[in-house]
CSV table of C-alpha atoms in Angstrom, one decimal:
chain,number,residue,atom,x,y,z
C,1,MET,CA,149.9,90.4,133.1
C,2,ALA,CA,153.6,89.4,133.1
C,3,TYR,CA,155.9,90.3,135.9
C,4,LEU,CA,159.6,91.1,135.7
C,5,ALA,CA,161.7,88.8,137.8
C,6,PRO,CA,164.7,90.2,139.6
C,7,ILE,CA,167.3,90.9,136.9
C,8,SER,CA,170.4,88.8,137.1
C,9,ILE,CA,173.4,90.0,135.1
C,10,SER,CA,175.8,87.4,133.9
C,11,ARG,CA,179.5,88.1,133.6
C,12,ASN,CA,180.2,84.9,131.7
C,13,PRO,CA,182.8,85.9,129.2
C,14,GLN,CA,181.3,83.5,126.6
C,15,LEU,CA,178.1,85.6,126.6
C,16,THR,CA,178.1,88.8,124.5
C,17,ARG,CA,175.0,90.4,126.1
C,18,PHE,CA,173.2,90.6,129.4
C,19,GLN,CA,170.8,87.9,130.4
C,20,PHE,CA,167.6,88.5,132.3
C,21,ALA,CA,164.4,86.5,132.8
C,22,ILE,CA,160.7,87.3,132.7
C,23,SER,CA,158.3,85.3,134.8
C,24,ALA,CA,154.5,85.0,134.4
C,25,PRO,CA,153.4,83.2,137.6
C,26,ASN,CA,149.7,83.1,136.7
C,27,PRO,CA,149.1,83.2,132.9
C,28,GLY,CA,145.5,83.9,131.9
C,29,PRO,CA,143.3,81.6,129.9
C,30,ARG,CA,144.1,83.5,126.7
C,31,ILE,CA,147.8,82.7,127.1
C,32,GLN,CA,147.0,79.1,128.1
C,33,ASN,CA,144.9,78.8,124.9
C,34,LEU,CA,147.8,79.9,122.8
C,35,ARG,CA,149.8,77.1,124.4
C,36,MET,CA,147.2,74.6,123.1
C,37,PRO,CA,148.0,72.5,120.0
C,38,MET,CA,146.5,74.2,116.9
C,39,SER,CA,143.9,71.5,116.4
C,40,LYS,CA,142.5,72.1,119.9
C,41,ARG,CA,142.5,75.8,119.5
C,42,MET,CA,140.5,75.5,116.3
C,43,THR,CA,138.0,73.2,118.0
C,44,SER,CA,137.5,75.6,120.8
C,45,SER,CA,137.0,78.4,118.3
C,46,SER,CA,134.4,76.4,116.4
C,47,VAL,CA,132.4,75.8,119.6
C,48,VAL,CA,132.2,79.6,120.2
C,49,VAL,CA,131.1,80.3,116.6
C,50,ALA,CA,128.5,77.5,116.8
C,51,ALA,CA,127.1,78.9,120.1
C,52,THR,CA,126.9,82.4,118.6
C,53,THR,CA,125.1,81.1,115.5
C,54,ALA,CA,122.6,79.2,117.6
C,55,ALA,CA,121.9,82.3,119.8
C,56,GLU,CA,121.4,84.4,116.7
C,57,LYS,CA,118.9,81.9,115.3
C,58,GLN,CA,117.1,81.9,118.6
C,59,LYS,CA,116.8,85.7,118.5
C,60,LYS,CA,115.4,85.8,114.9
C,61,ARG,CA,111.9,87.1,114.8
C,62,TYR,CA,109.3,87.1,112.1
C,63,PRO,CA,107.9,90.5,110.9
C,64,GLY,CA,105.4,91.6,113.6
C,65,GLU,CA,106.1,88.6,115.9
C,66,ALA,CA,107.1,90.8,118.8
C,67,LYS,CA,103.6,92.3,118.9
C,68,GLY,CA,101.7,89.0,118.6
C,69,PHE,CA,100.6,86.7,115.9
C,70,VAL,CA,97.8,89.0,114.6
C,71,GLU,CA,100.5,91.5,113.7
C,72,GLU,CA,102.3,88.8,111.7
C,73,MET,CA,99.0,88.1,109.8
C,74,ARG,CA,98.5,91.8,109.2
C,75,PHE,CA,102.0,92.2,107.9
C,76,VAL,CA,101.6,89.3,105.4
C,77,ALA,CA,98.2,90.6,104.3
C,78,MET,CA,99.6,94.2,103.8
C,79,ARG,CA,102.6,92.9,101.9
C,80,LEU,CA,100.4,90.8,99.6
C,81,HIS,CA,98.0,93.6,99.1
C,82,THR,CA,100.8,96.0,98.1
C,83,ARG,CA,102.2,93.4,95.7
C,84,GLU,CA,98.8,92.9,94.1
C,85,GLN,CA,98.4,96.6,93.7
C,86,ALA,CA,101.8,96.9,92.0
C,87,LYS,CA,100.8,94.1,89.6
C,88,GLU,CA,97.5,95.9,89.0
C,89,GLY,CA,99.3,99.0,88.0
C,90,GLU,CA,101.4,97.2,85.5
C,91,LYS,CA,98.4,95.7,83.7
C,92,GLU,CA,96.9,97.1,80.6
C,93,THR,CA,93.2,97.7,81.3
C,94,LYS,CA,91.2,95.2,79.3
C,95,SER,CA,88.2,94.5,81.5
C,96,PRO,CA,86.4,96.0,84.6
C,97,GLU,CA,87.9,93.3,86.8
C,98,GLU,CA,91.4,94.7,86.1
C,99,ARG,CA,90.5,98.3,87.0
C,100,PRO,CA,91.6,99.9,90.3
C,101,VAL,CA,88.7,100.3,92.8
C,102,ALA,CA,88.6,104.1,92.3
C,103,LYS,CA,87.8,103.6,88.6
C,104,TRP,CA,85.1,101.0,89.0
C,105,ASP,CA,81.7,101.5,87.6
C,106,PRO,CA,79.4,99.3,89.8
C,107,THR,CA,75.9,98.2,89.1
C,108,VAL,CA,73.0,97.5,91.5
C,109,GLU,CA,72.7,94.0,89.9
C,110,GLY,CA,76.3,93.3,90.4
C,111,TYR,CA,76.3,94.7,93.9
C,112,LEU,CA,73.4,92.4,94.8
C,113,ARG,CA,75.3,89.4,93.6
C,114,PHE,CA,78.3,90.5,95.8
C,115,LEU,CA,76.0,90.9,98.8
C,116,VAL,CA,74.3,87.5,98.3
C,117,ASP,CA,77.6,85.7,97.9
C,118,SER,CA,79.1,87.6,100.8
C,119,LYS,CA,76.2,86.5,103.0
C,120,LEU,CA,76.7,82.9,102.0
C,121,VAL,CA,80.4,83.1,103.1
C,122,TYR,CA,79.5,84.8,106.4
C,123,ASP,CA,76.7,82.3,107.1
C,124,THR,CA,79.2,79.5,106.6
C,125,LEU,CA,81.8,81.1,108.8
C,126,GLU,CA,79.4,81.8,111.6
C,127,ARG,CA,77.8,78.4,111.4
C,128,ILE,CA,81.2,76.8,111.7
C,129,ILE,CA,82.1,78.9,114.7
C,130,ASP,CA,78.7,78.1,116.4
C,131,HIS,CA,79.2,74.3,116.0
C,132,ALA,CA,82.9,74.5,116.9
C,133,THR,CA,84.4,71.4,115.3
C,134,PHE,CA,87.6,72.4,117.1
C,135,PRO,CA,87.6,73.9,120.6
C,136,THR,CA,89.6,76.8,119.2
C,137,TYR,CA,86.6,78.0,117.2
C,138,ALA,CA,84.4,78.5,120.3
C,139,GLU,CA,86.7,81.4,121.3
C,140,PHE,CA,85.2,83.5,118.4
C,141,ASN,CA,81.6,83.0,119.1
C,142,ASN,CA,79.5,86.2,119.4
C,143,THR,CA,82.4,88.6,118.9
C,144,GLY,CA,80.2,91.4,117.5
C,145,LEU,CA,81.9,91.3,114.1
C,146,GLU,CA,79.3,88.9,112.7
C,147,ARG,CA,77.8,90.1,109.4
C,148,ALA,CA,75.2,87.5,108.2
C,149,ASP,CA,72.2,89.0,110.0
C,150,LYS,CA,73.2,92.5,108.9
C,151,LEU,CA,73.4,91.3,105.3
C,152,ALA,CA,70.0,89.7,105.6
C,153,MET,CA,68.5,93.1,106.6
C,154,ASP,CA,70.2,94.7,103.6
C,155,LEU,CA,68.9,92.2,101.1
C,156,GLU,CA,65.4,92.6,102.6
C,157,TRP,CA,65.7,96.4,102.0
C,158,PHE,CA,66.6,95.8,98.3
C,159,LYS,CA,63.7,93.5,98.0
C,160,GLU,CA,61.4,96.2,99.3
C,161,GLN,CA,62.8,98.6,96.7
C,162,GLY,CA,61.6,96.2,94.0
C,163,TYR,CA,64.8,94.4,93.2
C,164,GLU,CA,65.0,90.7,92.7
C,165,ILE,CA,67.4,88.9,95.0
C,166,PRO,CA,69.6,86.5,93.0
C,167,GLU,CA,70.8,83.1,94.0
C,168,PRO,CA,74.4,82.6,95.1
C,169,THR,CA,76.9,82.4,92.3
C,170,ALA,CA,80.0,80.3,91.7
C,171,PRO,CA,82.5,82.5,93.6
C,172,GLY,CA,80.4,82.4,96.8
C,173,LEU,CA,79.5,78.7,96.5
C,174,THR,CA,83.1,77.7,95.9
C,175,TYR,CA,84.5,79.8,98.8
C,176,SER,CA,81.8,78.5,101.2
C,177,GLN,CA,82.6,74.9,100.4
C,178,TYR,CA,86.3,75.5,100.7
C,179,LEU,CA,85.8,77.0,104.2
C,180,LYS,CA,83.7,73.9,105.2
C,181,ASP,CA,86.5,71.6,104.1
C,182,LEU,CA,89.2,73.6,105.9
C,183,ALA,CA,87.2,73.8,109.1
C,184,ASP,CA,87.0,70.0,109.5
C,185,LYS,CA,90.7,69.3,109.0
C,186,ASP,CA,92.9,72.4,109.1
C,187,PRO,CA,92.1,74.9,111.9
C,188,GLN,CA,95.2,77.1,111.3
C,189,ALA,CA,94.2,77.7,107.7
C,190,PHE,CA,90.6,78.3,108.6
C,191,ILE,CA,91.6,80.9,111.2
C,192,CYS,CA,93.6,82.7,108.5
C,193,HIS,CA,90.4,83.1,106.4
C,194,PHE,CA,88.4,84.1,109.5
C,195,TYR,CA,90.9,86.9,110.3
C,196,ASN,CA,91.2,88.2,106.7
C,197,ILE,CA,87.5,88.2,106.0
C,198,TYR,CA,86.4,90.0,109.1
C,199,PHE,CA,89.3,92.4,109.4
C,200,ALA,CA,89.4,93.3,105.7
C,201,HIS,CA,85.7,94.1,105.7
C,202,SER,CA,86.2,96.4,108.7
C,203,ALA,CA,88.9,98.4,106.7
C,204,GLY,CA,89.0,98.2,102.9
C,205,GLY,CA,85.5,96.8,102.8
C,206,ARG,CA,84.0,99.9,104.3
C,207,MET,CA,85.8,102.1,101.9
C,208,ILE,CA,84.5,100.1,98.9
C,209,GLY,CA,81.0,100.3,100.5
C,210,ARG,CA,81.2,104.0,100.6
C,211,LYS,CA,82.3,104.3,97.0
C,212,VAL,CA,79.5,102.0,95.8
C,213,ALA,CA,76.9,103.9,97.9
C,214,GLU,CA,78.0,107.2,96.4
C,215,LYS,CA,77.5,105.9,92.8
C,216,ILE,CA,74.4,103.8,92.9
C,217,LEU,CA,72.7,104.1,96.3
C,218,ASP,CA,72.4,107.8,96.8
C,219,ASN,CA,74.9,107.5,99.7
C,220,LYS,CA,72.7,105.1,101.7
C,221,GLU,CA,74.8,103.3,104.3
C,222,LEU,CA,73.9,99.6,104.5
C,223,GLU,CA,73.7,97.6,107.7
C,224,PHE,CA,76.6,95.5,106.3
C,225,TYR,CA,78.8,98.5,107.3
C,226,LYS,CA,77.4,99.1,110.7
C,227,TRP,CA,78.4,97.4,114.0
C,228,ASP,CA,76.7,97.3,117.4
C,229,GLY,CA,79.2,98.9,119.7
C,230,ASP,CA,82.6,100.4,119.2
C,231,LEU,CA,84.3,98.7,116.2
C,232,SER,CA,87.8,99.5,117.4
C,233,GLN,CA,87.1,97.7,120.7
C,234,LEU,CA,85.4,94.8,119.0
C,235,LEU,CA,88.5,94.3,116.8
C,236,GLN,CA,90.8,94.6,119.7
C,237,ASN,CA,88.9,91.9,121.6
C,238,VAL,CA,89.2,89.5,118.6
C,239,ARG,CA,92.9,90.4,118.2
C,240,GLU,CA,93.5,89.3,121.8
C,241,LYS,CA,91.7,86.1,121.3
C,242,LEU,CA,93.6,85.3,118.1
C,243,ASN,CA,96.9,86.0,119.8
C,244,LYS,CA,95.9,83.8,122.7
C,245,VAL,CA,94.9,80.9,120.4
C,246,ALA,CA,98.1,81.2,118.4
C,247,GLU,CA,100.3,80.9,121.5
C,248,GLU,CA,99.5,77.2,121.5
C,249,TRP,CA,100.7,76.7,117.9
C,250,THR,CA,104.1,75.7,116.8
C,251,ARG,CA,106.2,77.9,114.5
C,252,GLU,CA,105.3,75.5,111.7
C,253,GLU,CA,101.6,75.8,112.3
C,254,LYS,CA,101.9,79.6,112.4
C,255,ASN,CA,103.7,79.6,109.1
C,256,HIS,CA,101.1,77.4,107.6
C,257,CYS,CA,98.4,79.8,108.7
C,258,LEU,CA,100.3,82.7,107.1
C,259,GLU,CA,100.8,80.9,103.9
C,260,GLU,CA,97.0,80.6,103.5
C,261,THR,CA,96.7,84.4,103.1
C,262,HIS,CA,97.1,84.2,99.3
C,263,LYS,CA,94.1,81.9,99.0
C,264,SER,CA,92.0,84.1,101.2
C,265,PHE,CA,92.8,87.0,98.9
C,266,LYS,CA,92.0,85.0,95.8
C,267,TYR,CA,88.5,83.8,96.9
C,268,SER,CA,87.5,87.1,98.4
C,269,GLY,CA,88.7,89.0,95.3
C,270,GLU,CA,86.5,86.8,93.1
C,271,ILE,CA,83.5,87.7,95.1
C,272,LEU,CA,84.4,91.4,95.2
C,273,ARG,CA,84.6,91.5,91.3
C,274,LEU,CA,80.9,90.6,91.2
C,275,ILE,CA,80.2,94.2,91.9
C,276,LEU,CA,81.3,95.0,88.3
C,277,SER,CA,79.3,92.3,86.7
């Protein structure tokens, strides 16, 4: 704040007006900045802008990041699922594979192929976890979400009903081999498939199972859709483990994991379509 100095009035006849002075004994930094050369003032301003931009980048969060990495994976999966549903709605229906789930007309033979290929994938996943090529995998041993043994029971039931159990087909064989290759060299991508396979089955997979059972199994609930214990708690336990593992990853490794979601959907979708074959 500026202060008025005592006013001194000049009677000098050469002056045509009064003279007085204003003194500012302690100018603030803002005034001092105005006294700087223009080049320095601009440099100071640039530093402030740069610092602000850096802070904003530091605060930037990925969708779901505040709740943990599992929420990031869920967000990406839901966004991809919604996008594929939109594309599905734009298609002209030409084959069973292009029809929405609600309009499917499953067959027992096709469903058996789906179950056999699904069992191969779960066998592969659970064998990889048991042998733990990377220490990370050991965190997911005996989670209660395992499905291979349940599928073996279901296939035995179909056999008792007089159905012939087929051999695994190309979709299951291809996905199984892909998971083996990932597990040995790319743990982040492998974890993406682990998450999407188990969590998708606990949600959308159960819905599909109910629809198929209504149409061809007289509403029989297969063991594939049953869990020992409270499913919500089992899923929560695995969420916590996944979040803990991801805390050790860099942002680049997390993004790499998220980018694998598309391939997870692709391989799983090919197996799912076997229900219609």
